CSV table of C-alpha atoms and ligand atoms in Angstrom, one decimal:
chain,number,residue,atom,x,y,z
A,1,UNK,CA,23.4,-36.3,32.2
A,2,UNK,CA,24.0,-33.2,32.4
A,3,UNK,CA,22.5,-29.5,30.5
A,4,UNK,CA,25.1,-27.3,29.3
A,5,UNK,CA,24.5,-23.7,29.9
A,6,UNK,CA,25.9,-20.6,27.9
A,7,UNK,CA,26.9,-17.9,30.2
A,8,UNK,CA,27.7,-15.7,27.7
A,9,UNK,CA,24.5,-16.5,26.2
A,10,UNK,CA,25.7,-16.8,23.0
A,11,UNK,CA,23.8,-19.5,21.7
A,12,UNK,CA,21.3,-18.5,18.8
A,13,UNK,CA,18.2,-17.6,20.1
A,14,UNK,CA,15.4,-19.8,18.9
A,15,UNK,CA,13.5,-17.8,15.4
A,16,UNK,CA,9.9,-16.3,16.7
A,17,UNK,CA,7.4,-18.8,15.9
A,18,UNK,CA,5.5,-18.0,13.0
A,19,UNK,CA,2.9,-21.0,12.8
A,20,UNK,CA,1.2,-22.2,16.0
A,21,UNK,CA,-1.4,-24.9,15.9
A,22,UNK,CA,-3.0,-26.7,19.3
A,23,UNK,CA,-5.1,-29.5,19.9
A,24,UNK,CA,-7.1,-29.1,16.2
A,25,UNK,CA,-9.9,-31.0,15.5
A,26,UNK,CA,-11.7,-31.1,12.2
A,27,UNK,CA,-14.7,-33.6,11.3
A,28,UNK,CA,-16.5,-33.3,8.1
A,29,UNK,CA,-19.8,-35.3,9.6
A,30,UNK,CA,-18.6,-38.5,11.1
A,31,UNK,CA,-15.3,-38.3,9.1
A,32,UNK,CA,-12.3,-37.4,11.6
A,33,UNK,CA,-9.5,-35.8,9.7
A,34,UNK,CA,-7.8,-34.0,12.4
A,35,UNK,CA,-7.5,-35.5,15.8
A,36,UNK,CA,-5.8,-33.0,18.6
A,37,UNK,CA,-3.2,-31.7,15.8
A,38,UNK,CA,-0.2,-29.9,17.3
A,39,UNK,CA,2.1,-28.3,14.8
A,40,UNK,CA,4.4,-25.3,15.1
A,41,UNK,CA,6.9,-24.1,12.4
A,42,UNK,CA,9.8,-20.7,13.1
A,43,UNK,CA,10.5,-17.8,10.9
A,44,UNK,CA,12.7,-19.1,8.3
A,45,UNK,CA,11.9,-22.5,8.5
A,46,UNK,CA,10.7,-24.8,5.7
A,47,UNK,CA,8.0,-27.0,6.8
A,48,UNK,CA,6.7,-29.7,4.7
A,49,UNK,CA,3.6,-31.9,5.4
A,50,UNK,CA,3.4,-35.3,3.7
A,51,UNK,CA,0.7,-37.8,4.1
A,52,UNK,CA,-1.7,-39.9,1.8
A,53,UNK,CA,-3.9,-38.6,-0.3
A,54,UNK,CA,-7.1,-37.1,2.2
A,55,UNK,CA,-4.9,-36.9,5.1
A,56,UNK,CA,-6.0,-33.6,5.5
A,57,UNK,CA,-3.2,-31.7,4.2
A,58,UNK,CA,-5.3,-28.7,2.2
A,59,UNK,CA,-7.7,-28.9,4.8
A,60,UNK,CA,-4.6,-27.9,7.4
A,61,UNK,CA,-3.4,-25.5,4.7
A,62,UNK,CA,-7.5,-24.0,4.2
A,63,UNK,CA,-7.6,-23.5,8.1
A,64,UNK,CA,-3.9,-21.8,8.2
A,65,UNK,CA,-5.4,-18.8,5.8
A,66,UNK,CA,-8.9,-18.7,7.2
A,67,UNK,CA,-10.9,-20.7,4.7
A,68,UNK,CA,-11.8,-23.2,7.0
A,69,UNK,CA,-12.9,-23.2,10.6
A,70,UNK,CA,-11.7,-25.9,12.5
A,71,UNK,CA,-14.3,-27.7,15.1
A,72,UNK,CA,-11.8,-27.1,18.0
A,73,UNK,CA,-8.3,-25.7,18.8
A,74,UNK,CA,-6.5,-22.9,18.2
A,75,UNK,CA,-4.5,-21.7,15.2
A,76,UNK,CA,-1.8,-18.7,15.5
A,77,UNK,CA,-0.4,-17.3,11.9
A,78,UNK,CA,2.4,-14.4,12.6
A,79,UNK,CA,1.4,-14.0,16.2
A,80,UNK,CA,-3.0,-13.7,15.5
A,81,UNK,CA,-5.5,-15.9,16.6
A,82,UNK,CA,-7.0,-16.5,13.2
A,83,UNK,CA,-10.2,-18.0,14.7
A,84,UNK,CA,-10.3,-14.8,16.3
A,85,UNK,CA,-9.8,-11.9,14.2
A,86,UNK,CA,-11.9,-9.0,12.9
A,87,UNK,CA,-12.7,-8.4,9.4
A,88,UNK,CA,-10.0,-5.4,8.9
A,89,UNK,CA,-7.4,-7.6,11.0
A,90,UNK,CA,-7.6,-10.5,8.4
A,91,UNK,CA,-7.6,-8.1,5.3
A,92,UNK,CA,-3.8,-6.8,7.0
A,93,UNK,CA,-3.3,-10.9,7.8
A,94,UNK,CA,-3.9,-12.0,4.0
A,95,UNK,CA,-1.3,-8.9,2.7
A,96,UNK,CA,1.7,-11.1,4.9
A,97,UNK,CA,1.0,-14.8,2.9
A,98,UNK,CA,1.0,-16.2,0.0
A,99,UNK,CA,-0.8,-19.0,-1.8
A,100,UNK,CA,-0.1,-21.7,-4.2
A,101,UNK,CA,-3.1,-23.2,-4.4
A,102,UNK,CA,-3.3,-27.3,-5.1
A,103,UNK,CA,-4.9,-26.9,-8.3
A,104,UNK,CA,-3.6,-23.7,-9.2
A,105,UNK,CA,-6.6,-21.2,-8.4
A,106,UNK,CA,-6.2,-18.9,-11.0
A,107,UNK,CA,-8.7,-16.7,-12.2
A,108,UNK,CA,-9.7,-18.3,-16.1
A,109,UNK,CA,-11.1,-15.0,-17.4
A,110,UNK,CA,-8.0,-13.4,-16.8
A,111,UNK,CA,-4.4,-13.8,-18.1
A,112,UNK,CA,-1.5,-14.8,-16.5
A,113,UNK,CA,-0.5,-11.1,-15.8
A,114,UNK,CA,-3.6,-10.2,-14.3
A,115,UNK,CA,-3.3,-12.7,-12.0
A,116,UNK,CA,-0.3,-11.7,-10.5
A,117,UNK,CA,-1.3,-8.6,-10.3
A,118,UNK,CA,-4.5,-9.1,-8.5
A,119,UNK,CA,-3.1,-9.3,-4.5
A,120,UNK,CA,-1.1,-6.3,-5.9
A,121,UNK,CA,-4.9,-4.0,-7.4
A,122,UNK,CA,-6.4,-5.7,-3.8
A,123,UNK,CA,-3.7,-4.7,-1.1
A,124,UNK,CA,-1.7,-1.6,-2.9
A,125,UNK,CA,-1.9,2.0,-4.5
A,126,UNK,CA,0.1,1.2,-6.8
A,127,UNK,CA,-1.1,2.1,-9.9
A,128,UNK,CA,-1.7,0.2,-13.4
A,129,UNK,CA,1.5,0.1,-14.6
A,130,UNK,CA,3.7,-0.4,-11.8
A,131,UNK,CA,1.7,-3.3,-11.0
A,132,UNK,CA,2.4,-4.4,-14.7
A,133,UNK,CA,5.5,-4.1,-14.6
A,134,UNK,CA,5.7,-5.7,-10.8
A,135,UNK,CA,3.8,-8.5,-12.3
A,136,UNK,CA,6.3,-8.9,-15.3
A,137,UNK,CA,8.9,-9.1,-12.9
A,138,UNK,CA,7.3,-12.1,-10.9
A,139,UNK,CA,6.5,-14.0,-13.7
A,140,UNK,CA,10.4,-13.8,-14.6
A,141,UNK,CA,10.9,-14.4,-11.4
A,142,UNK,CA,8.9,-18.1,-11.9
A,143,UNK,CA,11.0,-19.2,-14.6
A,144,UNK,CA,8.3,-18.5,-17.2
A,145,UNK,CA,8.7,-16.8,-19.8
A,146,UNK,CA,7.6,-13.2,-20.1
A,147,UNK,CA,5.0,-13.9,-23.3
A,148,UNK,CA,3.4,-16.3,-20.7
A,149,UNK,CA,2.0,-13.1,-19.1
A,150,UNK,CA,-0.7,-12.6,-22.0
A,151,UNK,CA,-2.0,-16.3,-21.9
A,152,UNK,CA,-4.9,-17.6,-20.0
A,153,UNK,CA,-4.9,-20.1,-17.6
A,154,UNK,CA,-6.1,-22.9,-20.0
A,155,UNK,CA,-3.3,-22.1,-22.8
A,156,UNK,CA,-0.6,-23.5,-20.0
A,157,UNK,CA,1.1,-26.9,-19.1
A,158,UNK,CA,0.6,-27.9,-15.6
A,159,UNK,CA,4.0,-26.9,-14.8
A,160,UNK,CA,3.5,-23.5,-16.4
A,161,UNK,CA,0.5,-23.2,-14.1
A,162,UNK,CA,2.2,-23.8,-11.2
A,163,UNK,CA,4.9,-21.5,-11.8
A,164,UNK,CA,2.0,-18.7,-13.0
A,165,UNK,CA,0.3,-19.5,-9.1
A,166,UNK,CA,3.4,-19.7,-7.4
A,167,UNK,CA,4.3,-15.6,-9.2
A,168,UNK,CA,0.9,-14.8,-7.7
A,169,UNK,CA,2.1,-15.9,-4.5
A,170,UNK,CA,4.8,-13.7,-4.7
A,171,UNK,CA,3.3,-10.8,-5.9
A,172,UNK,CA,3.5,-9.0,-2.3
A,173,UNK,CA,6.8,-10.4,-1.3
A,174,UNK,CA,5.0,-12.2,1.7
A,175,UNK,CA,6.4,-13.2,4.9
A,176,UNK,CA,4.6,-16.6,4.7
A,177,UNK,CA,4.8,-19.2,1.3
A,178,UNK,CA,1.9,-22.1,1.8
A,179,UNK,CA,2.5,-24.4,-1.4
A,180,UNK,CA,0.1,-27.2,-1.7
A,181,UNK,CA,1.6,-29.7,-3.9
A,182,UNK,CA,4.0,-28.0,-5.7
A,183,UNK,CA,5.6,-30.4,-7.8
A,184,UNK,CA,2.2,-33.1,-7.9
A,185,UNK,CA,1.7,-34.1,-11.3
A,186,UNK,CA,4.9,-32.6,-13.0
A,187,UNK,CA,7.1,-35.2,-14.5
A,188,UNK,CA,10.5,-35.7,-12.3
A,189,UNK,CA,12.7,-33.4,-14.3
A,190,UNK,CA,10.3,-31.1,-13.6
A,191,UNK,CA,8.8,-31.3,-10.6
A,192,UNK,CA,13.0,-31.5,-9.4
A,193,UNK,CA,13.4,-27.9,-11.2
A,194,UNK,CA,10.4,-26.7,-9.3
A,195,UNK,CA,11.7,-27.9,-6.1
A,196,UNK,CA,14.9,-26.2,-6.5
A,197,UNK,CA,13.6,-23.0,-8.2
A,198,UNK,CA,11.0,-23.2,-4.5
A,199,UNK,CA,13.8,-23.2,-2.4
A,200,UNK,CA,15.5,-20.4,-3.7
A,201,UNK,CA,12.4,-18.1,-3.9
A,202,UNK,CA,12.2,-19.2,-0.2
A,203,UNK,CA,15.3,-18.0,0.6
A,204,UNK,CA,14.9,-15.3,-1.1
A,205,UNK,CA,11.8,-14.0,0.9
A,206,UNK,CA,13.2,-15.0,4.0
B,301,ATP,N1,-15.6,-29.4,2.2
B,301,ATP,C1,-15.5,-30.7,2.5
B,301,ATP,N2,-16.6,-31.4,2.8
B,301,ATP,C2,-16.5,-32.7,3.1
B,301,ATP,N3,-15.4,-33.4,3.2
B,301,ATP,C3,-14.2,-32.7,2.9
B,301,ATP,C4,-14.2,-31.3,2.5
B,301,ATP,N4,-13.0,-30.9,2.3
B,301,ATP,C5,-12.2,-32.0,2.5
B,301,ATP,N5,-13.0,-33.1,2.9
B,301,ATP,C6,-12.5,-34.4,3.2
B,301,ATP,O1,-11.4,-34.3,4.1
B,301,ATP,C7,-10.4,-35.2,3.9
B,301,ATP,C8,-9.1,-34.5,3.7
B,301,ATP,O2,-9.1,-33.8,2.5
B,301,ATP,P1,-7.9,-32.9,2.0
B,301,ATP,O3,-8.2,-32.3,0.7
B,301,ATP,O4,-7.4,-32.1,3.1
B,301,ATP,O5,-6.8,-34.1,1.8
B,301,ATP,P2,-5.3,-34.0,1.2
B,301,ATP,O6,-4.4,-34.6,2.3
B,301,ATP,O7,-5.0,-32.6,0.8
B,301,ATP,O8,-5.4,-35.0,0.0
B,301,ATP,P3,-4.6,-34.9,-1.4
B,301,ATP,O9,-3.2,-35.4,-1.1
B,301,ATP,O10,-5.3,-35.9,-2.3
B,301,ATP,O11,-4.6,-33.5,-1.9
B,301,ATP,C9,-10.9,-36.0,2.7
B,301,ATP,O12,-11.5,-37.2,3.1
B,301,ATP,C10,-11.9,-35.1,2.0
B,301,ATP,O13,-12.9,-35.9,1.3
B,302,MG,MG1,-4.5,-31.7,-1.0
């Protein structure tokens, strides 16, 4: 066998990685959930994780964004050590990702609009009614409609919530789209407009 080279170099060169994890281990107790987990995904990639239910998916997901220390092992996001990083360099870390939380995570005291426009008040100057009308834009953006921006949490479907998370996790155009679940509990015509709707707001981003 034989290894073909390019002299001209002109083969693509290979996207920076933008995920790195080595050798994690996670135990809650005696309970092993991770065991010496490798996993690395590129810049522009779309990485999905599939296993039963308490495989340890949302944990892997908790310990990519820093809500969850593993027991051992090393985790990169975007080039930082995330098991390593000051206070200020995870507050710049959090601005590059965003979340769509399993169950949804939004805030029930406030309305769909003020959801989306919470990363937006926490991370920008923006003022009150750019981020409205930023926050408009993403809940378009999510296939809702715009009237959904005034309803609380417990006034949607469960597909309505997961379009409302997945506007929050687009509210700062991030580098980095973690979806837990995204189509888990929708009914199949659903869940299959989800999944197409995700893959062109991933395409979009990157
Ligand atoms: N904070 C915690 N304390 C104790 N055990 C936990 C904790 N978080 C998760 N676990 C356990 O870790 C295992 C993995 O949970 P996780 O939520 O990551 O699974 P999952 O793959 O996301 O499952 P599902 O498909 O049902 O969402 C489960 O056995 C769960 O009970
Ligand atoms: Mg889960």
């Amino acid at each position: 066998m034989q290894i073909a080279t390019d002299p001209a170099n002109t083969a693509p060169q290979k996207n920076p990685t933008v995920i790195e994890m080595r050798q994690v281990c996670t135990r809650f107790g005696s309970h092993l959930v991770h065991d010496a987990l490798d996993l690395d995904v590129q810049r522009g990639e779309i990485f999905a994780i599939v296993g039963g239910s308490g495989s340890g998916k949302s944990t892997l997901l908790r310990e990519m964004i820093m809500l969850h220390r593993p027991d051992s092992g090393s985790i990169k996001i975007l080039g930082t050590d995330v098991l390593a990083v000051s206070q200020e360099e995870a507050h710049v870390l959090r601005q590059r990702w965003g979340v769509m939380f399993q169950h949804g995570g939004l805030f029930g005291t406030l309305n769909v609009r003020d959801n989306v426009g919470l990363p937006l008040r926490e991370h920008t100057d923006l003022d009150d009614r750019l981020i409205d009308e930023v926050a408009a834009w993403k809940i378009t953006l999510s296939g809702l409609e715009p009237e959904a921006g005034m309803q609380y949490p417990t006034e949607l479907s469960g597909g309505m919530l997961k379009r409302a998370s997945m506007a929050r996790a687009l509210a700062l155009d991030p580098e980095l789209l973690f979806l837990d679940e995204p189509t888990a509990g929708l009914d199949p015509g659903g869940a299959a407009a989800l999944t197409l709707w995700c893959a062109t707001c991933m395409s979009y981003i990157s």
